[in-house]
Amino acid sequence: MKRKVVSQGPSSMMVSLPIKWVKEFGIKKGDEIDISEEGQGLLISSNRKKRGGKIEINLESDNRLYVYRHIQAVYVNGYEEVIFHYPDPKIANVIQKAIINFFIGFELVSQNKGECVVKSISVEKEEEFEIVMKRIFQGILQMDELFYNFLKNGEDLNMILNLEEINNRQVLYLQRIVNRGKIGSEFYYTILMFLEKLANEYKFIIINGLDKKKVSKDILVYYSKLHKELENVYDVFFKYDSKKVSKIILEDIRVEEFQILFKENPFLTYYLMKIVDTIRYILFQIVNLEFARK
């Protein structure tokens, strides 16, 4: 294709970008693109991925997790339209429930006996990323505080389960945005994955039957320390501070503390160890992300 060159001031020239390429990669005003010289040519590229197209998938079971994982895969990879084929019409009901509960912007738009069509009915906005990310972190902090209040005062835990479902929806939505080509995407994706895992750990403690009567004062002191560590990780994600990162690492929960707590309450200590490990992984990915941004 050919483009006319237009003068833009005394020291630069301008050409228009092909609209098909712009649409495929979701390029908008203010975005940065890479231009490199290659002999007599110029190579123009974007760190964004192509906007998702259309895909067809065969589903052979109405198992909820099986159906969910297939929808999750096409959703986070940015597909705009999915045609699901199935031998049993009941599978469409499972698809519909999964979409309503977990996948922001997806909607089942048509259905017959052997297939249904799911489409993205909204455009993901990258400028929403930080807003939703804050909501995810704040939701985790709220879950953590509610769980501490349960351990201390026996308060109700149902809100934690509600927050965990909200967390799932928000994480999947941001993973979809990240896979469109956000800078540092591999680190963002991993952080989101561990934030979802963190929310899941609170849910697993609840559904696996924590006995509140066995919670000691030592565990409450320890848990208060853990909550502060989580708040510090939240702070360094949104405003990176090397000194604060160093402090978090130096004040991290020690193996010796786990050993003492394990004798008192092995069930709860097991999950708290998993929570601490997950927080560590999030912190390490935040450090990686900081250098990817530079």
PDB file of C-alpha atoms in Angstrom:
ATOM      1  CA  MET A   1       0.000   0.000   0.000  1.00  0.00           C
ATOM      2  CA  LYS A   2       1.054   3.589  -0.529  1.00  0.00           C
ATOM      3  CA  ARG A   3       0.669   6.605   1.742  1.00  0.00           C
ATOM      4  CA  LYS A   4       1.264  10.301   1.071  1.00  0.00           C
ATOM      5  CA  VAL A   5       3.798  12.043   3.266  1.00  0.00           C
ATOM      6  CA  VAL A   6       2.610  15.227   4.972  1.00  0.00           C
ATOM      7  CA  SER A   7       4.909  17.876   6.425  1.00  0.00           C
ATOM      8  CA  GLN A   8       4.551  18.265  10.202  1.00  0.00           C
ATOM      9  CA  GLY A   9       6.662  21.223  11.260  1.00  0.00           C
ATOM     10  CA  PRO A  10      10.215  21.997  10.151  1.00  0.00           C
ATOM     11  CA  SER A  11      11.824  18.714  11.223  1.00  0.00           C
ATOM     12  CA  SER A  12       9.298  15.894  10.822  1.00  0.00           C
ATOM     13  CA  MET A  13       7.027  14.275   8.274  1.00  0.00           C
ATOM     14  CA  MET A  14       3.795  12.352   8.900  1.00  0.00           C
ATOM     15  CA  VAL A  15       1.993   9.405   7.278  1.00  0.00           C
ATOM     16  CA  SER A  16      -1.358   7.884   8.269  1.00  0.00           C
ATOM     17  CA  LEU A  17      -1.604   4.357   9.678  1.00  0.00           C
ATOM     18  CA  PRO A  18      -3.735   1.779   7.825  1.00  0.00           C
ATOM     19  CA  ILE A  19      -7.150   1.741   9.514  1.00  0.00           C
ATOM     20  CA  LYS A  20      -7.403  -2.071   9.311  1.00  0.00           C
ATOM     21  CA  TRP A  21      -4.160  -2.444  11.294  1.00  0.00           C
ATOM     22  CA  VAL A  22      -5.290   0.222  13.784  1.00  0.00           C
ATOM     23  CA  LYS A  23      -8.557  -1.629  14.434  1.00  0.00           C
ATOM     24  CA  GLU A  24      -6.932  -5.062  14.660  1.00  0.00           C
ATOM     25  CA  PHE A  25      -4.567  -3.894  17.388  1.00  0.00           C
ATOM     26  CA  GLY A  26      -6.890  -1.422  19.091  1.00  0.00           C
ATOM     27  CA  ILE A  27      -4.554   1.536  18.530  1.00  0.00           C
ATOM     28  CA  LYS A  28      -5.951   4.808  19.841  1.00  0.00           C
ATOM     29  CA  LYS A  29      -4.870   8.430  20.237  1.00  0.00           C
ATOM     30  CA  GLY A  30      -1.962   8.778  22.668  1.00  0.00           C
ATOM     31  CA  ASP A  31      -0.712   5.188  22.279  1.00  0.00           C
ATOM     32  CA  GLU A  32       2.978   4.592  21.602  1.00  0.00           C
ATOM     33  CA  ILE A  33       4.161   2.486  18.671  1.00  0.00           C
ATOM     34  CA  ASP A  34       7.660   1.278  17.794  1.00  0.00           C
ATOM     35  CA  ILE A  35       9.404   2.383  14.588  1.00  0.00           C
ATOM     36  CA  SER A  36      12.679   0.795  13.508  1.00  0.00           C
ATOM     37  CA  GLU A  37      14.784   1.280  10.376  1.00  0.00           C
ATOM     38  CA  GLU A  38      15.399  -1.767   8.181  1.00  0.00           C
ATOM     39  CA  GLY A  39      17.462  -0.854   5.128  1.00  0.00           C
ATOM     40  CA  GLN A  40      15.252   1.250   2.871  1.00  0.00           C
ATOM     41  CA  GLY A  41      12.182   0.443   4.946  1.00  0.00           C
ATOM     42  CA  LEU A  42      10.600   1.309   8.265  1.00  0.00           C
ATOM     43  CA  LEU A  43       9.040  -1.337  10.495  1.00  0.00           C
ATOM     44  CA  ILE A  44       6.068  -0.088  12.526  1.00  0.00           C
ATOM     45  CA  SER A  45       4.956  -2.353  15.362  1.00  0.00           C
ATOM     46  CA  SER A  46       2.813  -2.297  18.475  1.00  0.00           C
ATOM     47  CA  ASN A  47       3.217  -4.131  21.771  1.00  0.00           C
ATOM     48  CA  ARG A  48      -0.532  -4.727  21.708  1.00  0.00           C
ATOM     49  CA  LYS A  49      -1.935  -8.050  20.576  1.00  0.00           C
ATOM     50  CA  LYS A  50      -4.521  -8.314  17.840  1.00  0.00           C
ATOM     51  CA  ARG A  51      -8.070  -7.916  18.992  1.00  0.00           C
ATOM     52  CA  GLY A  52      -9.625 -11.329  19.366  1.00  0.00           C
ATOM     53  CA  GLY A  53     -11.623 -12.763  16.538  1.00  0.00           C
ATOM     54  CA  LYS A  54     -14.057 -15.645  16.371  1.00  0.00           C
ATOM     55  CA  ILE A  55     -13.609 -19.243  17.502  1.00  0.00           C
ATOM     56  CA  GLU A  56     -15.693 -22.445  17.620  1.00  0.00           C
ATOM     57  CA  ILE A  57     -15.435 -24.918  20.506  1.00  0.00           C
ATOM     58  CA  ASN A  58     -16.953 -28.355  21.124  1.00  0.00           C
ATOM     59  CA  LEU A  59     -18.095 -29.002  24.697  1.00  0.00           C
ATOM     60  CA  GLU A  60     -18.689 -32.638  25.608  1.00  0.00           C
ATOM     61  CA  SER A  61     -19.814 -32.357  29.237  1.00  0.00           C
ATOM     62  CA  ASP A  62     -22.049 -30.190  31.419  1.00  0.00           C
ATOM     63  CA  ASN A  63     -19.529 -30.345  34.272  1.00  0.00           C
ATOM     64  CA  ARG A  64     -19.397 -26.771  35.593  1.00  0.00           C
ATOM     65  CA  LEU A  65     -15.618 -26.591  36.007  1.00  0.00           C
ATOM     66  CA  TYR A  66     -15.035 -28.129  32.562  1.00  0.00           C
ATOM     67  CA  VAL A  67     -17.331 -25.547  30.937  1.00  0.00           C
ATOM     68  CA  TYR A  68     -15.918 -22.684  33.014  1.00  0.00           C
ATOM     69  CA  ARG A  69     -12.306 -23.430  32.030  1.00  0.00           C
ATOM     70  CA  HIS A  70     -13.166 -23.369  28.325  1.00  0.00           C
ATOM     71  CA  ILE A  71     -14.987 -20.041  28.599  1.00  0.00           C
ATOM     72  CA  GLN A  72     -12.162 -18.662  30.747  1.00  0.00           C
ATOM     73  CA  ALA A  73      -9.565 -19.589  28.107  1.00  0.00           C
ATOM     74  CA  VAL A  74     -11.305 -17.794  25.241  1.00  0.00           C
ATOM     75  CA  TYR A  75     -12.263 -14.838  27.452  1.00  0.00           C
ATOM     76  CA  VAL A  76      -8.805 -14.002  28.805  1.00  0.00           C
ATOM     77  CA  ASN A  77      -7.288 -14.509  25.340  1.00  0.00           C
ATOM     78  CA  GLY A  78      -9.451 -11.715  23.992  1.00  0.00           C
ATOM     79  CA  TYR A  79     -11.889 -13.468  21.659  1.00  0.00           C
ATOM     80  CA  GLU A  80     -14.875 -11.361  20.621  1.00  0.00           C
ATOM     81  CA  GLU A  81     -17.189 -14.182  19.556  1.00  0.00           C
ATOM     82  CA  VAL A  82     -17.420 -17.857  20.524  1.00  0.00           C
ATOM     83  CA  ILE A  83     -19.667 -20.535  19.049  1.00  0.00           C
ATOM     84  CA  PHE A  84     -20.102 -23.450  21.442  1.00  0.00           C
ATOM     85  CA  HIS A  85     -21.248 -26.793  20.007  1.00  0.00           C
ATOM     86  CA  TYR A  86     -22.623 -29.431  22.368  1.00  0.00           C
ATOM     87  CA  PRO A  87     -24.523 -32.757  22.314  1.00  0.00           C
ATOM     88  CA  ASP A  88     -26.744 -31.888  25.303  1.00  0.00           C
ATOM     89  CA  PRO A  89     -28.824 -28.654  25.457  1.00  0.00           C
ATOM     90  CA  LYS A  90     -28.326 -28.593  29.247  1.00  0.00           C
ATOM     91  CA  ILE A  91     -24.761 -27.428  28.585  1.00  0.00           C
ATOM     92  CA  ALA A  92     -26.146 -24.091  27.360  1.00  0.00           C
ATOM     93  CA  ASN A  93     -27.610 -23.476  30.827  1.00  0.00           C
ATOM     94  CA  VAL A  94     -24.196 -24.080  32.394  1.00  0.00           C
ATOM     95  CA  ILE A  95     -22.621 -21.671  29.893  1.00  0.00           C
ATOM     96  CA  GLN A  96     -25.224 -19.010  30.676  1.00  0.00           C
ATOM     97  CA  LYS A  97     -24.724 -19.254  34.447  1.00  0.00           C
ATOM     98  CA  ALA A  98     -20.927 -19.103  34.096  1.00  0.00           C
ATOM     99  CA  ILE A  99     -21.109 -16.008  31.880  1.00  0.00           C
ATOM    100  CA  ILE A 100     -23.464 -14.185  34.253  1.00  0.00           C
ATOM    101  CA  ASN A 101     -21.349 -15.000  37.313  1.00  0.00           C
ATOM    102  CA  PHE A 102     -17.798 -14.548  36.039  1.00  0.00           C
ATOM    103  CA  PHE A 103     -17.280 -12.934  32.630  1.00  0.00           C
ATOM    104  CA  ILE A 104     -17.773  -9.167  32.439  1.00  0.00           C
ATOM    105  CA  GLY A 105     -18.848  -8.028  28.958  1.00  0.00           C
ATOM    106  CA  PHE A 106     -19.700 -11.502  27.624  1.00  0.00           C
ATOM    107  CA  GLU A 107     -23.300 -12.351  26.746  1.00  0.00           C
ATOM    108  CA  LEU A 108     -25.100 -15.353  25.286  1.00  0.00           C
ATOM    109  CA  VAL A 109     -26.777 -13.801  22.237  1.00  0.00           C
ATOM    110  CA  SER A 110     -28.333 -16.822  20.488  1.00  0.00           C
ATOM    111  CA  GLN A 111     -29.029 -20.471  21.182  1.00  0.00           C
ATOM    112  CA  ASN A 112     -30.515 -23.571  19.576  1.00  0.00           C
ATOM    113  CA  LYS A 113     -30.550 -27.288  20.358  1.00  0.00           C
ATOM    114  CA  GLY A 114     -26.937 -27.995  19.411  1.00  0.00           C
ATOM    115  CA  GLU A 115     -25.059 -24.710  19.730  1.00  0.00           C
ATOM    116  CA  CYS A 116     -25.032 -21.236  21.224  1.00  0.00           C
ATOM    117  CA  VAL A 117     -23.208 -18.009  20.408  1.00  0.00           C
ATOM    118  CA  VAL A 118     -21.453 -15.864  23.002  1.00  0.00           C
ATOM    119  CA  LYS A 119     -20.261 -12.363  22.113  1.00  0.00           C
ATOM    120  CA  SER A 120     -18.384  -9.535  23.765  1.00  0.00           C
ATOM    121  CA  ILE A 121     -20.885  -6.678  24.002  1.00  0.00           C
ATOM    122  CA  SER A 122     -18.541  -4.116  25.558  1.00  0.00           C
ATOM    123  CA  VAL A 123     -15.080  -2.729  24.834  1.00  0.00           C
ATOM    124  CA  GLU A 124     -12.434  -3.189  27.528  1.00  0.00           C
ATOM    125  CA  LYS A 125     -10.817   0.132  28.385  1.00  0.00           C
ATOM    126  CA  GLU A 126      -7.175   0.069  29.417  1.00  0.00           C
ATOM    127  CA  GLU A 127      -7.656   3.279  31.396  1.00  0.00           C
ATOM    128  CA  GLU A 128      -9.909   1.254  33.728  1.00  0.00           C
ATOM    129  CA  PHE A 129      -7.042  -1.081  34.562  1.00  0.00           C
ATOM    130  CA  GLU A 130      -5.649   0.756  37.586  1.00  0.00           C
ATOM    131  CA  ILE A 131      -9.131   1.480  38.959  1.00  0.00           C
ATOM    132  CA  VAL A 132     -10.142  -2.185  38.850  1.00  0.00           C
ATOM    133  CA  MET A 133      -6.725  -3.265  40.143  1.00  0.00           C
ATOM    134  CA  LYS A 134      -7.244  -1.067  43.209  1.00  0.00           C
ATOM    135  CA  ARG A 135     -10.655  -2.634  43.741  1.00  0.00           C
ATOM    136  CA  ILE A 136      -9.098  -6.101  43.620  1.00  0.00           C
ATOM    137  CA  PHE A 137      -6.409  -5.223  46.170  1.00  0.00           C
ATOM    138  CA  GLN A 138      -8.914  -3.430  48.398  1.00  0.00           C
ATOM    139  CA  GLY A 139     -11.255  -6.410  48.185  1.00  0.00           C
ATOM    140  CA  ILE A 140      -8.429  -8.709  49.320  1.00  0.00           C
ATOM    141  CA  LEU A 141      -7.619  -6.375  52.219  1.00  0.00           C
ATOM    142  CA  GLN A 142     -11.293  -6.334  53.191  1.00  0.00           C
ATOM    143  CA  MET A 143     -11.438 -10.143  53.092  1.00  0.00           C
ATOM    144  CA  ASP A 144      -8.339 -10.321  55.252  1.00  0.00           C
ATOM    145  CA  GLU A 145      -9.778  -7.875  57.793  1.00  0.00           C
ATOM    146  CA  LEU A 146     -13.116  -9.716  57.898  1.00  0.00           C
ATOM    147  CA  PHE A 147     -11.291 -12.978  58.495  1.00  0.00           C
ATOM    148  CA  TYR A 148      -9.301 -11.436  61.350  1.00  0.00           C
ATOM    149  CA  ASN A 149     -12.551 -10.176  62.907  1.00  0.00           C
ATOM    150  CA  PHE A 150     -13.964 -13.678  62.615  1.00  0.00           C
ATOM    151  CA  LEU A 151     -10.956 -15.150  64.411  1.00  0.00           C
ATOM    152  CA  LYS A 152     -11.158 -12.491  67.112  1.00  0.00           C
ATOM    153  CA  ASN A 153     -14.907 -11.998  67.587  1.00  0.00           C
ATOM    154  CA  GLY A 154     -16.640 -14.776  65.658  1.00  0.00           C
ATOM    155  CA  GLU A 155     -18.161 -12.400  63.085  1.00  0.00           C
ATOM    156  CA  ASP A 156     -20.016 -13.731  60.037  1.00  0.00           C
ATOM    157  CA  LEU A 157     -17.961 -14.995  57.076  1.00  0.00           C
ATOM    158  CA  ASN A 158     -20.535 -14.875  54.269  1.00  0.00           C
ATOM    159  CA  MET A 159     -19.265 -11.537  52.974  1.00  0.00           C
ATOM    160  CA  ILE A 160     -15.837 -13.114  52.353  1.00  0.00           C
ATOM    161  CA  LEU A 161     -17.432 -15.625  49.975  1.00  0.00           C
ATOM    162  CA  ASN A 162     -19.237 -12.792  48.159  1.00  0.00           C
ATOM    163  CA  LEU A 163     -16.003 -10.810  47.860  1.00  0.00           C
ATOM    164  CA  GLU A 164     -14.213 -13.883  46.506  1.00  0.00           C
ATOM    165  CA  GLU A 165     -16.736 -14.131  43.646  1.00  0.00           C
ATOM    166  CA  ILE A 166     -16.303 -10.424  42.878  1.00  0.00           C
ATOM    167  CA  ASN A 167     -12.523 -10.965  42.896  1.00  0.00           C
ATOM    168  CA  ASN A 168     -12.848 -13.732  40.287  1.00  0.00           C
ATOM    169  CA  ARG A 169     -14.823 -11.502  37.916  1.00  0.00           C
ATOM    170  CA  GLN A 170     -12.446  -8.564  38.255  1.00  0.00           C
ATOM    171  CA  VAL A 171      -9.295 -10.672  37.845  1.00  0.00           C
ATOM    172  CA  LEU A 172     -10.599 -12.306  34.664  1.00  0.00           C
ATOM    173  CA  TYR A 173     -11.558  -8.899  33.248  1.00  0.00           C
ATOM    174  CA  LEU A 174      -8.065  -7.489  33.819  1.00  0.00           C
ATOM    175  CA  GLN A 175      -6.409 -10.629  32.441  1.00  0.00           C
ATOM    176  CA  ARG A 176      -8.397 -10.018  29.257  1.00  0.00           C
ATOM    177  CA  ILE A 177      -7.063  -6.437  29.112  1.00  0.00           C
ATOM    178  CA  VAL A 178      -3.491  -7.569  29.876  1.00  0.00           C
ATOM    179  CA  ASN A 179      -3.574 -10.094  27.044  1.00  0.00           C
ATOM    180  CA  ARG A 180      -4.312  -7.257  24.640  1.00  0.00           C
ATOM    181  CA  GLY A 181      -0.667  -6.217  25.025  1.00  0.00           C
ATOM    182  CA  LYS A 182      -0.149  -4.075  28.117  1.00  0.00           C
ATOM    183  CA  ILE A 183       3.513  -3.248  28.921  1.00  0.00           C
ATOM    184  CA  GLY A 184       4.815  -5.699  31.515  1.00  0.00           C
ATOM    185  CA  SER A 185       1.912  -7.987  30.654  1.00  0.00           C
ATOM    186  CA  GLU A 186       3.583 -11.195  31.894  1.00  0.00           C
ATOM    187  CA  PHE A 187       4.100  -9.692  35.358  1.00  0.00           C
ATOM    188  CA  TYR A 188       0.634  -8.145  35.546  1.00  0.00           C
ATOM    189  CA  TYR A 189      -0.885 -11.472  34.534  1.00  0.00           C
ATOM    190  CA  THR A 190       1.065 -13.344  37.208  1.00  0.00           C
ATOM    191  CA  ILE A 191       0.148 -10.788  39.884  1.00  0.00           C
ATOM    192  CA  LEU A 192      -3.519 -11.123  38.954  1.00  0.00           C
ATOM    193  CA  MET A 193      -3.256 -14.897  39.063  1.00  0.00           C
ATOM    194  CA  PHE A 194      -1.809 -14.788  42.589  1.00  0.00           C
ATOM    195  CA  LEU A 195      -4.394 -12.224  43.743  1.00  0.00           C
ATOM    196  CA  GLU A 196      -7.094 -14.661  42.672  1.00  0.00           C
ATOM    197  CA  LYS A 197      -5.240 -17.460  44.471  1.00  0.00           C
ATOM    198  CA  LEU A 198      -5.065 -15.311  47.606  1.00  0.00           C
ATOM    199  CA  ALA A 199      -8.834 -14.791  47.593  1.00  0.00           C
ATOM    200  CA  ASN A 200      -9.322 -18.518  47.051  1.00  0.00           C
ATOM    201  CA  GLU A 201      -7.312 -19.376  50.167  1.00  0.00           C
ATOM    202  CA  TYR A 202      -9.777 -17.488  52.383  1.00  0.00           C
ATOM    203  CA  LYS A 203     -12.645 -19.311  50.705  1.00  0.00           C
ATOM    204  CA  PHE A 204     -10.957 -22.691  51.205  1.00  0.00           C
ATOM    205  CA  ILE A 205     -10.454 -22.025  54.920  1.00  0.00           C
ATOM    206  CA  ILE A 206     -14.177 -21.351  55.249  1.00  0.00           C
ATOM    207  CA  ILE A 207     -15.529 -24.238  53.178  1.00  0.00           C
ATOM    208  CA  ASN A 208     -13.108 -26.737  54.732  1.00  0.00           C
ATOM    209  CA  GLY A 209     -14.472 -25.999  58.199  1.00  0.00           C
ATOM    210  CA  LEU A 210     -12.314 -23.806  60.427  1.00  0.00           C
ATOM    211  CA  ASP A 211     -12.943 -24.407  64.145  1.00  0.00           C
ATOM    212  CA  LYS A 212     -12.947 -20.945  65.693  1.00  0.00           C
ATOM    213  CA  LYS A 213     -12.604 -22.328  69.231  1.00  0.00           C
ATOM    214  CA  LYS A 214      -9.040 -23.448  68.545  1.00  0.00           C
ATOM    215  CA  VAL A 215      -7.727 -19.981  67.619  1.00  0.00           C
ATOM    216  CA  SER A 216      -5.185 -18.707  70.153  1.00  0.00           C
ATOM    217  CA  LYS A 217      -4.008 -15.215  71.039  1.00  0.00           C
ATOM    218  CA  ASP A 218      -0.636 -15.959  69.399  1.00  0.00           C
ATOM    219  CA  ILE A 219      -2.373 -16.630  66.084  1.00  0.00           C
ATOM    220  CA  LEU A 220      -4.280 -13.339  66.346  1.00  0.00           C
ATOM    221  CA  VAL A 221      -1.016 -11.437  66.914  1.00  0.00           C
ATOM    222  CA  TYR A 222       0.551 -13.221  63.972  1.00  0.00           C
ATOM    223  CA  TYR A 223      -2.463 -12.560  61.773  1.00  0.00           C
ATOM    224  CA  SER A 224      -2.391  -8.854  62.604  1.00  0.00           C
ATOM    225  CA  LYS A 225       1.225  -8.827  61.408  1.00  0.00           C
ATOM    226  CA  LEU A 226       0.227 -10.607  58.203  1.00  0.00           C
ATOM    227  CA  HIS A 227      -2.497  -8.026  57.495  1.00  0.00           C
ATOM    228  CA  LYS A 228       0.024  -5.194  57.838  1.00  0.00           C
ATOM    229  CA  GLU A 229       2.330  -6.956  55.381  1.00  0.00           C
ATOM    230  CA  LEU A 230      -0.508  -7.211  52.886  1.00  0.00           C
ATOM    231  CA  GLU A 231      -1.240  -3.482  53.252  1.00  0.00           C
ATOM    232  CA  ASN A 232       2.426  -2.697  52.548  1.00  0.00           C
ATOM    233  CA  VAL A 233       2.376  -4.845  49.397  1.00  0.00           C
ATOM    234  CA  TYR A 234      -0.700  -2.920  48.241  1.00  0.00           C
ATOM    235  CA  ASP A 235       1.170   0.360  48.802  1.00  0.00           C
ATOM    236  CA  VAL A 236       4.282  -0.628  46.824  1.00  0.00           C
ATOM    237  CA  PHE A 237       2.227  -1.872  43.883  1.00  0.00           C
ATOM    238  CA  PHE A 238       0.670   1.548  43.333  1.00  0.00           C
ATOM    239  CA  LYS A 239       3.678   3.583  44.477  1.00  0.00           C
ATOM    240  CA  TYR A 240       6.904   1.611  44.250  1.00  0.00           C
ATOM    241  CA  ASP A 241       9.343   2.241  47.083  1.00  0.00           C
ATOM    242  CA  SER A 242      12.532   0.178  47.259  1.00  0.00           C
ATOM    243  CA  LYS A 243      13.000   0.905  50.976  1.00  0.00           C
ATOM    244  CA  LYS A 244       9.496  -0.295  51.754  1.00  0.00           C
ATOM    245  CA  VAL A 245      10.086  -3.467  49.713  1.00  0.00           C
ATOM    246  CA  SER A 246      13.239  -4.099  51.738  1.00  0.00           C
ATOM    247  CA  LYS A 247      11.303  -3.575  54.973  1.00  0.00           C
ATOM    248  CA  ILE A 248       8.570  -6.013  53.920  1.00  0.00           C
ATOM    249  CA  ILE A 249      11.176  -8.690  53.189  1.00  0.00           C
ATOM    250  CA  LEU A 250      13.069  -8.100  56.455  1.00  0.00           C
ATOM    251  CA  GLU A 251       9.865  -8.231  58.524  1.00  0.00           C
ATOM    252  CA  ASP A 252       8.501 -11.289  56.728  1.00  0.00           C
ATOM    253  CA  ILE A 253       7.013 -14.122  58.778  1.00  0.00           C
ATOM    254  CA  ARG A 254       9.723 -16.584  59.787  1.00  0.00           C
ATOM    255  CA  VAL A 255       9.742 -20.382  59.622  1.00  0.00           C
ATOM    256  CA  GLU A 256      10.177 -20.541  63.399  1.00  0.00           C
ATOM    257  CA  GLU A 257       6.881 -18.694  63.889  1.00  0.00           C
ATOM    258  CA  PHE A 258       5.085 -21.159  61.645  1.00  0.00           C
ATOM    259  CA  GLN A 259       6.507 -24.082  63.618  1.00  0.00           C
ATOM    260  CA  ILE A 260       5.137 -22.676  66.890  1.00  0.00           C
ATOM    261  CA  LEU A 261       1.727 -21.902  65.406  1.00  0.00           C
ATOM    262  CA  PHE A 262       1.496 -25.285  63.700  1.00  0.00           C
ATOM    263  CA  LYS A 263       1.559 -27.033  67.083  1.00  0.00           C
ATOM    264  CA  GLU A 264      -1.383 -24.897  68.229  1.00  0.00           C
ATOM    265  CA  ASN A 265      -3.574 -25.069  65.123  1.00  0.00           C
ATOM    266  CA  PRO A 266      -2.225 -27.110  62.185  1.00  0.00           C
ATOM    267  CA  PHE A 267      -5.321 -26.563  60.000  1.00  0.00           C
ATOM    268  CA  LEU A 268      -5.271 -22.769  60.147  1.00  0.00           C
ATOM    269  CA  THR A 269      -1.467 -22.527  60.105  1.00  0.00           C
ATOM    270  CA  TYR A 270      -1.337 -24.579  56.891  1.00  0.00           C
ATOM    271  CA  TYR A 271      -3.566 -22.056  55.105  1.00  0.00           C
ATOM    272  CA  LEU A 272      -1.840 -19.051  56.624  1.00  0.00           C
ATOM    273  CA  MET A 273       1.474 -20.391  55.308  1.00  0.00           C
ATOM    274  CA  LYS A 274      -0.078 -20.580  51.830  1.00  0.00           C
ATOM    275  CA  ILE A 275      -1.373 -17.003  52.175  1.00  0.00           C
ATOM    276  CA  VAL A 276       2.075 -15.737  53.202  1.00  0.00           C
ATOM    277  CA  ASP A 277       3.726 -17.585  50.289  1.00  0.00           C
ATOM    278  CA  THR A 278       1.236 -16.055  47.868  1.00  0.00           C
ATOM    279  CA  ILE A 279       1.879 -12.549  49.227  1.00  0.00           C
ATOM    280  CA  ARG A 280       5.621 -13.152  48.721  1.00  0.00           C
ATOM    281  CA  TYR A 281       5.086 -14.177  45.095  1.00  0.00           C
ATOM    282  CA  ILE A 282       3.006 -11.046  44.495  1.00  0.00           C
ATOM    283  CA  LEU A 283       5.760  -8.873  45.974  1.00  0.00           C
ATOM    284  CA  PHE A 284       8.457 -10.491  43.801  1.00  0.00           C
ATOM    285  CA  GLN A 285       6.361  -9.910  40.677  1.00  0.00           C
ATOM    286  CA  ILE A 286       5.835  -6.268  41.681  1.00  0.00           C
ATOM    287  CA  VAL A 287       9.630  -5.863  41.781  1.00  0.00           C
ATOM    288  CA  ASN A 288       9.896  -7.477  38.322  1.00  0.00           C
ATOM    289  CA  LEU A 289       7.142  -5.224  37.011  1.00  0.00           C
ATOM    290  CA  GLU A 290       8.879  -2.092  38.260  1.00  0.00           C
ATOM    291  CA  PHE A 291      11.890  -2.822  36.052  1.00  0.00           C
ATOM    292  CA  ALA A 292       9.717  -3.828  33.084  1.00  0.00           C
ATOM    293  CA  ARG A 293       8.084  -0.382  33.241  1.00  0.00           C
ATOM    294  CA  LYS A 294      11.434   1.426  32.952  1.00  0.00           C
TER     295      LYS A 294
END
